Steps between C-alpha positions, in 0.01 A plus 500: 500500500648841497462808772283683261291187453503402873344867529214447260435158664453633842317780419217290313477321807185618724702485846716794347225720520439437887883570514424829348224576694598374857249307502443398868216219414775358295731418830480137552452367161831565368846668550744673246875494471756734416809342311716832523419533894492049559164643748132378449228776603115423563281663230385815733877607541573854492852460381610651214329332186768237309551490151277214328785312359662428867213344650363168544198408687432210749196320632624568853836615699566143573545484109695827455770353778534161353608763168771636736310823573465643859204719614525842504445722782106519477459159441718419768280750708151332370642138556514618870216669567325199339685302742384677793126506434582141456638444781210678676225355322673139650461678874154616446426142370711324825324697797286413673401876542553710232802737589495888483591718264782647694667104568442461161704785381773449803555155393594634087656790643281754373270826652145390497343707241826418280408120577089570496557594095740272398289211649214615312709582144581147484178324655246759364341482911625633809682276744191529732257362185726245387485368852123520490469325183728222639316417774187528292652243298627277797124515631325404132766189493410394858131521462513339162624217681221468774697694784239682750478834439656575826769271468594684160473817570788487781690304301544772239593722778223714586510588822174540587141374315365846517818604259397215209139576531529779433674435192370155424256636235789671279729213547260213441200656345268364684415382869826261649252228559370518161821449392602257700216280391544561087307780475189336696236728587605719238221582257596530139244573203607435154363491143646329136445663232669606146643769331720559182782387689313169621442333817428764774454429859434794765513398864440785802521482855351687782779739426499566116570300189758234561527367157470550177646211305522434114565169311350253239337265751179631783584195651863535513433878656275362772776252647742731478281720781425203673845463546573805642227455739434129552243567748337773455164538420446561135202620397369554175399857406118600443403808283642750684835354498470427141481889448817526648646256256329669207727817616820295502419392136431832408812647607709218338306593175485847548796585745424888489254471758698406775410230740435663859451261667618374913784255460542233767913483411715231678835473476848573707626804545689537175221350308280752596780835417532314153132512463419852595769602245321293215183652604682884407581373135238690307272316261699483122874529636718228651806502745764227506579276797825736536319824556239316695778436761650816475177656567458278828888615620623085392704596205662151552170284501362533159495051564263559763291765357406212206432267792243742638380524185454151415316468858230773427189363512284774405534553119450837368403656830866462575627563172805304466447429136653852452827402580762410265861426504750739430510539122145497460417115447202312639643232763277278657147552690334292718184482296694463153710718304231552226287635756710720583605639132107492486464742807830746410344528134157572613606760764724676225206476306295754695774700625578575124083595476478713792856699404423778267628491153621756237131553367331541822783782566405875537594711192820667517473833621545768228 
């Protein structure tokens, strides 16, 4: 292959275009090389732009060494900062207390508020919130496993019970001894039903709708809650709860009329930040997993941003059918990809209805 056909080859190639751009979202997935300079450069590099025919791309910078390249200086600057949050996340993870922001930053060598917004570029949370969440997560484990409540919550590290009470509702979603014990005491109404799309179970809690799940099988849907809450009390919906299903169902047929409704959401900390961005797609548009991390500051985690999406459990009031990969393509959904074609096509459906065309224009002025 030629230079002039080397050119043409690399600029048919999608990850081009995120070299063009500087794509940010694009860091992590891939890294270009220069063959005139021997460098390799993440896609978000502000150096001058090569010419198509002297690059080469590479799944990672482990790759583009092996090919006898060597990083440039922003990657060699991004391999370290990644190092140091790394290197801090491990502390934050090893205390027993979670350390300051000021020993965090003295230990990489940084100012606080230089450290305070690198730590949160990379991690999308603050080191303060990441701490949080890792205790949260320490104390979920621990009680999973029978551990008294008390027993747990030092062993995460809080210092004090008042400090994880008053935070044990956001962490665990519901009371620590409820928890604890499977979800016992916890109430939980619930209806089947069908739709176009099938199977339909909603489930709500004391605190809002905690389910809304979609499949072939009613009875399939009802273990699957069960097994998020093995003893809870599950009680089967009378009229008035039926209602509320009746407005699920009609926003899944009709999704222009919105579904406001209080949403009992559980999940970690990053969970959750995915989530709230889904919920700011509007109705008949889609985002792809990349942007979705961009848009939560973790260019790098587009991986876990489909793992939080394939752990929603509350279909279309969470809307993670409107996200797509990168060049447009369906990937999977937890209820089924032809749901989810279903969904995008009946969105773009009444977007297209509601957007004014050519004949409902105003006359042109004269």
């Amino acid at each position: 292959m030629n230079a002039n056909e080397r050119g043409q080859a690399i600029e048919r190639d999608p990850r081009w275009a995120a070299v063009l751009a500087r794509d940010p979202a694009a860091d992590g997935q891939f890294v270009y090389a220069v063959r005139t300079t021997g460098v390799y450069c993440p896609p978000s590099s502000p150096a001058r732009r090569p010419r198509p025919e002297n690059v080469e791309f590479f799944a990672s910078a482990a790759e583009a060494e092996a090919a006898g390249y060597r990083p440039s200086r922003r990657a060699r600057e991004q391999a370290r900062h990644a190092a140091l949050v790394a290197a801090a996340c491990r502390r934050i993870e090893s205390a027993e207390q979670p350390p300051s922001l000021k020993e965090l930053a003295t230990e990489a060598g940084l100012s606080a508020h230089h450290f305070h917004r690198l730590f949160k570029a990379h991690t999308g949370l603050t080191p303060r919130a990441y701490a949080l969440a890792r205790r949260g997560r320490l104390v979920r484990e621990r009680l999973g496993l029978g551990e008294q409540v008390t027993e747990a919550l030092y062993a995460a590290g809080f210092g004090a019970s008042s400090r994880f009470y008053a935070q044990a509702d956001r962490l665990l979603g519901m009371k620590p001894s409820a928890y604890r014990n499977g979800g016992a005491a916890t109430r939980i109404r619930f209806a089947l039903g069908q739709c176009s799309l099938g199977a339909i179970l909603v489930a709500q809690s004391e605190r809002g709708v905690c389910a809304i799940l979609l499949g072939d099988d009613p009875e399939a849907l009802l273990r699957d809650l069960q097994d998020q809450f093995p003893r809870a009390e599950l009680i089967g919906g009378d009229r008035d709860f039926e209602r509320l299903v009746a407005r699920v169902v009609g926003f899944i047929e009709a999704p222009g009329i919105g579904l406001d409704l209080p949403l009992d959401v559980r999940g970690t900390a990053f969970q959750q930040r995915v989530w709230e961005a889904l919920r700011e797609i509007p109705p008949g548009t889609t985002a792809s997993y990349a942007e979705i991390a961009r848009r939560i500051g973790r260019p790098q985690s587009v991986r876990a941003v489909a793992r939080a999406c394939a752990s929603n459990r509350l279909a279309v009031a969470i809307p993670c059918h409107r996200v797509v990969r990168s060049d447009g393509g369906l990937s999977g959904y937890r209820w089924g990809v032809a749901r989810k074609q279903a969904l995008l096509e009946r969105e773009a459906r009444e977007a297209q209805a509601t957007t004014p065309g050519e004949a409902d224009a105003p006359p042109p002025a004269r």
